[in-house]
Tab-separated table of C-alpha atoms and ligand atoms in Angstrom:
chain	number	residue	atom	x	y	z
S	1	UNK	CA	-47.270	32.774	-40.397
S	2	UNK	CA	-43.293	33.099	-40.260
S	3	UNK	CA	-41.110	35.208	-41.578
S	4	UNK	CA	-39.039	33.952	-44.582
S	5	UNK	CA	-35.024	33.929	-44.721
S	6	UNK	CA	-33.997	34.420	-48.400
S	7	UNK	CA	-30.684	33.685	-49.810
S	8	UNK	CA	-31.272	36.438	-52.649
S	9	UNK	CA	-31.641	39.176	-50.055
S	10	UNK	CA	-28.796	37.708	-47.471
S	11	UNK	CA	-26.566	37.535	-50.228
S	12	UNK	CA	-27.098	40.762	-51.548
S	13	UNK	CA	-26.101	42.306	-48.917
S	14	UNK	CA	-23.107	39.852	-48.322
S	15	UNK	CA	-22.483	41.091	-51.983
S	16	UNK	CA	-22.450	44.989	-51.393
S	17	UNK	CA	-19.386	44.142	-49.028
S	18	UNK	CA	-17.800	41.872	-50.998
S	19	UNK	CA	-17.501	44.657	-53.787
S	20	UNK	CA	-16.111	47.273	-51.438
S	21	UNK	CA	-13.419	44.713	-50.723
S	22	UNK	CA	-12.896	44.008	-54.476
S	23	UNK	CA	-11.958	47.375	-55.115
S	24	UNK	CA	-9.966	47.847	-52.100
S	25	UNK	CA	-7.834	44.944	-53.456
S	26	UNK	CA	-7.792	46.144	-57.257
S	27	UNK	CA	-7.124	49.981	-56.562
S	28	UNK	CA	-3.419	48.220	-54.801
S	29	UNK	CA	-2.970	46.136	-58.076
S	30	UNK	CA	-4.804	42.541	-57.014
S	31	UNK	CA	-7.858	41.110	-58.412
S	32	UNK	CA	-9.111	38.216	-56.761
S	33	UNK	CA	-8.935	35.232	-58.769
S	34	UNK	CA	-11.011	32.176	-58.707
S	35	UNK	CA	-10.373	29.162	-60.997
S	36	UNK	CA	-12.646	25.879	-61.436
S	37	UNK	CA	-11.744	22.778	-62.777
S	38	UNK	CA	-14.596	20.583	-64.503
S	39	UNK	CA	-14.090	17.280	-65.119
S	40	UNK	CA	-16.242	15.731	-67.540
S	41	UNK	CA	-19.590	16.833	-68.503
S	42	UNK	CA	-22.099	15.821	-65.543
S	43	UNK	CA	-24.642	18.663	-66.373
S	44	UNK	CA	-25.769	19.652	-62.682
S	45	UNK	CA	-22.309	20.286	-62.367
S	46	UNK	CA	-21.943	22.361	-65.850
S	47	UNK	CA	-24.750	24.551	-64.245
S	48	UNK	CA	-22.688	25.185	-61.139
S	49	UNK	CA	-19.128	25.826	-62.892
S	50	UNK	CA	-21.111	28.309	-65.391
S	51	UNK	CA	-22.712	30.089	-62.294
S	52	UNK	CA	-19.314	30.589	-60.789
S	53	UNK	CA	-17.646	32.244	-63.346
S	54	UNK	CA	-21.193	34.596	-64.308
S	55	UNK	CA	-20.829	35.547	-60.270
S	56	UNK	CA	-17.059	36.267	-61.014
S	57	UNK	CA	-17.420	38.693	-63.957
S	58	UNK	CA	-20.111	40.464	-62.083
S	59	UNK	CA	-17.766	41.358	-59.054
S	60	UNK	CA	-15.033	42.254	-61.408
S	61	UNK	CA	-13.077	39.213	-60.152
S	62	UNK	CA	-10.738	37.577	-62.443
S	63	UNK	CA	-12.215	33.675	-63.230
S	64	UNK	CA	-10.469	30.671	-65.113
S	65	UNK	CA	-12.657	27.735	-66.239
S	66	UNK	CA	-10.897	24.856	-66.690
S	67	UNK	CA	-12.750	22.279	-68.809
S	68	UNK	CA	-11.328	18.424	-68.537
S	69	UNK	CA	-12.300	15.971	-70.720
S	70	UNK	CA	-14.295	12.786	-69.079
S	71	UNK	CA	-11.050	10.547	-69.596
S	72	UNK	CA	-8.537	12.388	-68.114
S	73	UNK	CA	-6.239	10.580	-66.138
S	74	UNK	CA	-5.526	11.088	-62.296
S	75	UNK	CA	-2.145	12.165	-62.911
S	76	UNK	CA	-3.458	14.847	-65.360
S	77	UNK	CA	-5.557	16.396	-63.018
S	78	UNK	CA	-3.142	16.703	-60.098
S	79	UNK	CA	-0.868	18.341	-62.668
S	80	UNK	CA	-3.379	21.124	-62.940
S	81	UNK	CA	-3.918	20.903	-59.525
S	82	UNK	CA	-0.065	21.998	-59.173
S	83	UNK	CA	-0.065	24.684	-62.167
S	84	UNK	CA	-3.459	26.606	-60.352
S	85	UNK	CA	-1.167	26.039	-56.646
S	86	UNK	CA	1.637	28.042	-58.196
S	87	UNK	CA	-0.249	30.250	-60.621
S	88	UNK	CA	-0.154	33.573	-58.315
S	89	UNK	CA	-2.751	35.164	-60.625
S	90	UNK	CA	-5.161	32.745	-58.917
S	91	UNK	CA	-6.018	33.289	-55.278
S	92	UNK	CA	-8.165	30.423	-54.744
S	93	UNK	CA	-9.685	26.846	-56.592
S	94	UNK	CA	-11.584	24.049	-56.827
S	95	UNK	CA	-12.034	20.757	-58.383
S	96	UNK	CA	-16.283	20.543	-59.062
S	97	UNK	CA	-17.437	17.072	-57.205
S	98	UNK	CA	-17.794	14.516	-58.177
S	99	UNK	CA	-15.601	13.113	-60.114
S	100	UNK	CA	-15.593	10.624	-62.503
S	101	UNK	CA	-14.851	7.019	-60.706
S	102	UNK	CA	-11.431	6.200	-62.078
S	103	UNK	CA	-10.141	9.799	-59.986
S	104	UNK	CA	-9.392	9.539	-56.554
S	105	UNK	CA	-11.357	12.540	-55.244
S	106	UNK	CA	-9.182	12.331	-51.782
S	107	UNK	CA	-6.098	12.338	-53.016
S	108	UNK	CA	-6.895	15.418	-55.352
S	109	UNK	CA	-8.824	17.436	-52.960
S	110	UNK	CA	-5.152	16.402	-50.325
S	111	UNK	CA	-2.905	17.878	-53.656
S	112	UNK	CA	-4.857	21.316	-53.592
S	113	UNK	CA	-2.571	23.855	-51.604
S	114	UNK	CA	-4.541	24.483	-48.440
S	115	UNK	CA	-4.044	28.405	-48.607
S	116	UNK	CA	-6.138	28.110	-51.949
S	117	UNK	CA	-8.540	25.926	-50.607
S	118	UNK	CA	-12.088	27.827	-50.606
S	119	UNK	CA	-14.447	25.048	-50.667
S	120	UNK	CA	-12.383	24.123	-47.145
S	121	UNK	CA	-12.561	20.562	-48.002
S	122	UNK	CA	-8.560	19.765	-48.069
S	123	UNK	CA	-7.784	18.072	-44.140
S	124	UNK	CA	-5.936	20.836	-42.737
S	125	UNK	CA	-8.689	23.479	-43.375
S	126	UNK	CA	-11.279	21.339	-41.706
S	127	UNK	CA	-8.914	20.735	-38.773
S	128	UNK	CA	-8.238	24.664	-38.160
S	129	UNK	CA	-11.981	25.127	-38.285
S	130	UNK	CA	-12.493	22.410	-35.763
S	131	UNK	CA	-10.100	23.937	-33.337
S	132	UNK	CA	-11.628	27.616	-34.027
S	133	UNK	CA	-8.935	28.737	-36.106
S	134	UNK	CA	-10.667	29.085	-39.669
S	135	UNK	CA	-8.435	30.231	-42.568
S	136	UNK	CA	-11.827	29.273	-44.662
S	137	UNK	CA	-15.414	27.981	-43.756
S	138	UNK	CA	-17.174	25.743	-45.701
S	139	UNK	CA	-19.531	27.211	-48.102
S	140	UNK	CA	-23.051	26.205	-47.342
S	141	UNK	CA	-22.522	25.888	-43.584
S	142	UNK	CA	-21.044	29.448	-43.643
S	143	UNK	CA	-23.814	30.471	-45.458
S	144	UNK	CA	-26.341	29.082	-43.320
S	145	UNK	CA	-24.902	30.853	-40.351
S	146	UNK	CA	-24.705	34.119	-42.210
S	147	UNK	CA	-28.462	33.482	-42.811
S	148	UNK	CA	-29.098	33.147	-39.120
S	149	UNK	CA	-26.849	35.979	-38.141
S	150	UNK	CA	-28.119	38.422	-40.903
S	151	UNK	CA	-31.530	37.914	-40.207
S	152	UNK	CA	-31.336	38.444	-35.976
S	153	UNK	CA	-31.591	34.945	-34.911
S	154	UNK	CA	-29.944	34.483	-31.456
S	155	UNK	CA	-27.772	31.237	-31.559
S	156	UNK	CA	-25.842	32.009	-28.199
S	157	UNK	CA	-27.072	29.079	-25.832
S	158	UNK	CA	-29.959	28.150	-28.157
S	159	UNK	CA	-29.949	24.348	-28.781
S	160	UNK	CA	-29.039	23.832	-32.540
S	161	UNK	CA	-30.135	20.495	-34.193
S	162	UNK	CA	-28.217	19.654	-37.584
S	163	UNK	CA	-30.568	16.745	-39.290
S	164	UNK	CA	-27.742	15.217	-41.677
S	165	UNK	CA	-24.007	14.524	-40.633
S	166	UNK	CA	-21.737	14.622	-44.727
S	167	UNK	CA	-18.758	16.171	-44.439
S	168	UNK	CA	-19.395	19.006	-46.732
S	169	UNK	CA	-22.912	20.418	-44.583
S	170	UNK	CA	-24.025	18.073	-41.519
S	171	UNK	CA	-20.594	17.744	-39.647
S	172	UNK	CA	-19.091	21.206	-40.516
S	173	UNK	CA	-22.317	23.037	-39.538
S	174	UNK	CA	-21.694	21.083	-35.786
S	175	UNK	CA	-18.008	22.802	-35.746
S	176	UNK	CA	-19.411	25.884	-36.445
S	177	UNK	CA	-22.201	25.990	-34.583
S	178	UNK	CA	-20.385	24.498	-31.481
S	179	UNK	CA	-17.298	27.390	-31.543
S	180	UNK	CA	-16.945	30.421	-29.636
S	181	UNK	CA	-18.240	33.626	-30.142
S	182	UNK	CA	-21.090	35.297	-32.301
S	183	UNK	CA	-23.504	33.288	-34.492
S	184	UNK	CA	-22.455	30.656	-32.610
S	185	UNK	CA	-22.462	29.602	-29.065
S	186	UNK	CA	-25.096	27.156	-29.497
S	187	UNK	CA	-25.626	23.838	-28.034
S	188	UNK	CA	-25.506	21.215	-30.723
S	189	UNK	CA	-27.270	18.005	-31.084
S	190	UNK	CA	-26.287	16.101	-35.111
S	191	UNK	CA	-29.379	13.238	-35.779
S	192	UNK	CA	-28.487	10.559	-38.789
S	193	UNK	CA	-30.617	8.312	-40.437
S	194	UNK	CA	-29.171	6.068	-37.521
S	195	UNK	CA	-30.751	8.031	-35.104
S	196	UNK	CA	-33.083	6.139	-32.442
S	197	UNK	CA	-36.163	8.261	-32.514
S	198	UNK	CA	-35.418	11.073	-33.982
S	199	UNK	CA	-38.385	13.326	-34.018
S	200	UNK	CA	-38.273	13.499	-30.247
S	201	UNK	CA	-35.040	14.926	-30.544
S	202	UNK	CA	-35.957	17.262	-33.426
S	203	UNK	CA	-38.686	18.584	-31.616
S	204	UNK	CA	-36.250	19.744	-28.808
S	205	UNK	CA	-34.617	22.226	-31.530
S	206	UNK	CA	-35.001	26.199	-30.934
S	207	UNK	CA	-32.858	25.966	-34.234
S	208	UNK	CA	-33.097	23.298	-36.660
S	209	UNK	CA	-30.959	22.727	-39.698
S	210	UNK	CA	-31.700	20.034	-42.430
S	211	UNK	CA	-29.415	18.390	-44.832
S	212	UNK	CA	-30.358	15.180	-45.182
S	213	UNK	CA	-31.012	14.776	-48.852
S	214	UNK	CA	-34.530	13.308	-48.224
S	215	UNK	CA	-37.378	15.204	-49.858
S	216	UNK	CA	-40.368	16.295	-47.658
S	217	UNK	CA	-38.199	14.572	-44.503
S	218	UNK	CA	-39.391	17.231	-41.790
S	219	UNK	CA	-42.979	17.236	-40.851
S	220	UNK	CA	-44.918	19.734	-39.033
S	221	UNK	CA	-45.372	17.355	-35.991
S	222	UNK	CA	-41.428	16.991	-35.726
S	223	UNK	CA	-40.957	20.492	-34.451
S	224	UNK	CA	-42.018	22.933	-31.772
S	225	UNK	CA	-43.928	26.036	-32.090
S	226	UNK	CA	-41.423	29.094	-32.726
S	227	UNK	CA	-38.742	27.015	-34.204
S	228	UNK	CA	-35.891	28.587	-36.858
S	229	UNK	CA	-35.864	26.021	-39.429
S	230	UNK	CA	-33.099	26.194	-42.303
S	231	UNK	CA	-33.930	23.787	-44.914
S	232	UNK	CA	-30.423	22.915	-47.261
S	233	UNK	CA	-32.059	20.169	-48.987
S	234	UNK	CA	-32.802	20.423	-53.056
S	235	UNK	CA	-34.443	17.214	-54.090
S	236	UNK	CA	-36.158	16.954	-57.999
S	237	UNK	CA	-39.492	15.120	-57.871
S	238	UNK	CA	-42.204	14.602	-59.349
S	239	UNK	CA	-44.842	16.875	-60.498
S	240	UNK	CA	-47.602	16.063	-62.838
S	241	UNK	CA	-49.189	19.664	-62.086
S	242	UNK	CA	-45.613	21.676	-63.485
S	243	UNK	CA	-44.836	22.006	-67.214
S	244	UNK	CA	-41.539	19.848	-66.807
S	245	UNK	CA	-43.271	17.142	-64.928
S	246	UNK	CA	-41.027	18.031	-61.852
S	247	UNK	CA	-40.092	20.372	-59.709
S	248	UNK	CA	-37.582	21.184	-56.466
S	249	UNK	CA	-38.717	20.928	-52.924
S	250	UNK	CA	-36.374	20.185	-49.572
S	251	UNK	CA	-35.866	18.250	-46.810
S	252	UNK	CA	-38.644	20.293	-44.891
S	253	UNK	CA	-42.373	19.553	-45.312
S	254	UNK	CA	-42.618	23.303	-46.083
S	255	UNK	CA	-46.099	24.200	-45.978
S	256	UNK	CA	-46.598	22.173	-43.116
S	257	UNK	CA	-43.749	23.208	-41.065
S	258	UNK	CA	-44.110	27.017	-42.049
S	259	UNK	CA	-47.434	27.418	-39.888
S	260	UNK	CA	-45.018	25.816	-36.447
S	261	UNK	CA	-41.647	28.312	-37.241
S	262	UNK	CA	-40.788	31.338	-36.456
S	263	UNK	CA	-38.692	31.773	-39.569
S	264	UNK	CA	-38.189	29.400	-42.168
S	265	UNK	CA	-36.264	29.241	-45.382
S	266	UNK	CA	-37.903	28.136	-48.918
S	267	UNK	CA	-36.561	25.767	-51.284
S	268	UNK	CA	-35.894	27.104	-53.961
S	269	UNK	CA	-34.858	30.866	-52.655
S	270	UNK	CA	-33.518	29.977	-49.777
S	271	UNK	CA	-29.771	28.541	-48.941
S	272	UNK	CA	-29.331	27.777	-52.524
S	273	UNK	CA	-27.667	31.782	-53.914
S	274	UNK	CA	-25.484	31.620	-50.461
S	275	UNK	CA	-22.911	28.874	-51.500
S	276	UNK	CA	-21.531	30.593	-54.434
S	277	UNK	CA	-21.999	34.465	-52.139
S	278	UNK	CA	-19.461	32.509	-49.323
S	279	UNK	CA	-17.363	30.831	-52.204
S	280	UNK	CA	-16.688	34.229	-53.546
S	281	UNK	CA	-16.372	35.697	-49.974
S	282	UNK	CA	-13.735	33.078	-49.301
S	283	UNK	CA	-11.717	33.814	-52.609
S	284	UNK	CA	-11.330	37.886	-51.559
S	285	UNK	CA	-10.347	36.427	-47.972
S	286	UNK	CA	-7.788	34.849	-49.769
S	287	UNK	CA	-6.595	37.319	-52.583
S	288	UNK	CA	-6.620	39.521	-49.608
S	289	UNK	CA	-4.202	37.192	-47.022
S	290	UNK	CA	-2.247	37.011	-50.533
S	291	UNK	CA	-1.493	40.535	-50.766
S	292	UNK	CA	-0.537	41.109	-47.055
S	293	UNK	CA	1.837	38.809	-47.237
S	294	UNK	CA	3.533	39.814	-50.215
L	1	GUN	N1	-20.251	19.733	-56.028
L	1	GUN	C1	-21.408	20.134	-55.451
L	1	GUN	N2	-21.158	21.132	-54.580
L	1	GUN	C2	-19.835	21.352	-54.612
L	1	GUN	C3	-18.983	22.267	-53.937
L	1	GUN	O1	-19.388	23.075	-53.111
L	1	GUN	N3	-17.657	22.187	-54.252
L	1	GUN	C4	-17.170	21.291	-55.134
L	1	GUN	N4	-15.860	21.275	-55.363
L	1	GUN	N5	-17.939	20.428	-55.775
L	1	GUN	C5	-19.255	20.467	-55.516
């Protein structure tokens, strides 16, 4: 049986720092300040935007919600965009994705000022992590390799395989993964739904991360004995046996797979609570580059 890697437990402990750092920050007259901007009223993303702000208040951060109606124009929106680049109370923000169609998410996520950028989605932020000079990493990768590095996996040399290659998991994971220095180091194979056999390659992984958005995707006979699997799939289906008629699973056959790994994370439990954790890590990072250069 392998050992589980929890988000709860990884994140807790991410946490305990974080809230050193807070009060470092507050006792010389900053509180980190994180602001999202909702667009709409897509509930999934409702969820998400509440769970920011709850994480906020618990840290002692200060948080700003900022609720747009479904119609708002383009031009409204990058005029927030501007007021949260120049409002110093607020060290960093995001828009919540998607948007609705009529908003061009590009040219919004190109107006955010890149210093305030901690989802690391605006261009210059995913160049500087490409060369190895991060000001920010993405979220979920970042909290994947927290996960590996906080629970003793060795990625130096190890061959990483990232199933999935979207710009906000799949191809940052490979830029991480693929840098210098510790929890990193590894070599790094990315498969795609174009991939030409695929489980062969799969099976080659000493550490294999998923985010392909296909439930169930990874089966027991696509990996070898004594593999790290990290599973950053969430897929709803259905469930005739649960209450709701549903329920979450990931892109990892998990019960299958579970009896092949070494460690393995669940879904749900597992990379889930470390996006927000790395959000909020990347907003002190910021209030904290703020005040030294004040
Ligand atoms: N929608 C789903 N995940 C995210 C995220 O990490 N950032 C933003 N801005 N929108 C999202």
């Amino acid at each position: 049986m392998s050992e589980l890697i929890l988000g709860k437990t990884v994140s807790e402990s991410i946490y305990s720092e974080l809230r050193v750092r807070i009060e470092a920050l507050k006792s010389k007259g900053t509180t980190p300040g994180l602001a999202v901007v909702l667009v709409g009223t897509d509930p999934a993303s409702e969820v998400y935007v509440r769970m920011k702000g709850k994480k906020c208040e618990e840290l002692g951060m200060h948080s700003v919600t900022v609720v747009m109606p479904e119609n708002t124009s383009e031009a409204d929106l990058l005029k927030k965009v501007s007021e949260l680049n120049k409002d110093s109370s607020i060290h960093g923000f995001l828009v919540q994705l998607p948007l609705p169609s009529h908003i061009d998410e590009k040219k919004v996520i190109n107006a955010i000022d890149p210093k305030k950028d901690v989802d690391c989605f605006h261009p210059v932020n995913v160049g500087k992590m490409l060369i190895g000079e991060p000001d920010f990493l993405p979220a979920t990768p970042a909290g994947v390799q927290q996960m590996l590095v906080r629970s003793g996996v060795d990625t130096k040399g190890k061959h990483v395989v990232v199933v999935g290659r979207s710009n906000i998991v799949g191809k940052p994971m490979m830029a991480m993964m693929v840098q210098k220095g510790d929890g990193a180091d590894s070599t790094v194979t990315v498969v795609h739904s174009r991939t030409k056999d695929l489980p062969s390659i799969t099976r080659q992984a000493d550490i294999l991360i998923v985010a392909i958005g296909k439930a169930n995707f990874i089966t027991a006979d696509m990996v070898k004995k004594g593999v790290v699997v990290i599973d950053v799939g969430t897929n709803r289906i259905e469930d005739p046996s649960s209450p709701k008629g549903t329920k979450l699973v990931g892109d990892v056959e998990f019960e299958g797979v579970k009896n092949k790994a070494s460690k393995i994370t669940p879904v749900p439990g597992g990379v889930g609570p470390m996006t927000i954790c790395m959000l909020m890590a990347n907003t002190v990072a910021a209030a904290e580059k703020a005040n030294v250069s004040r």
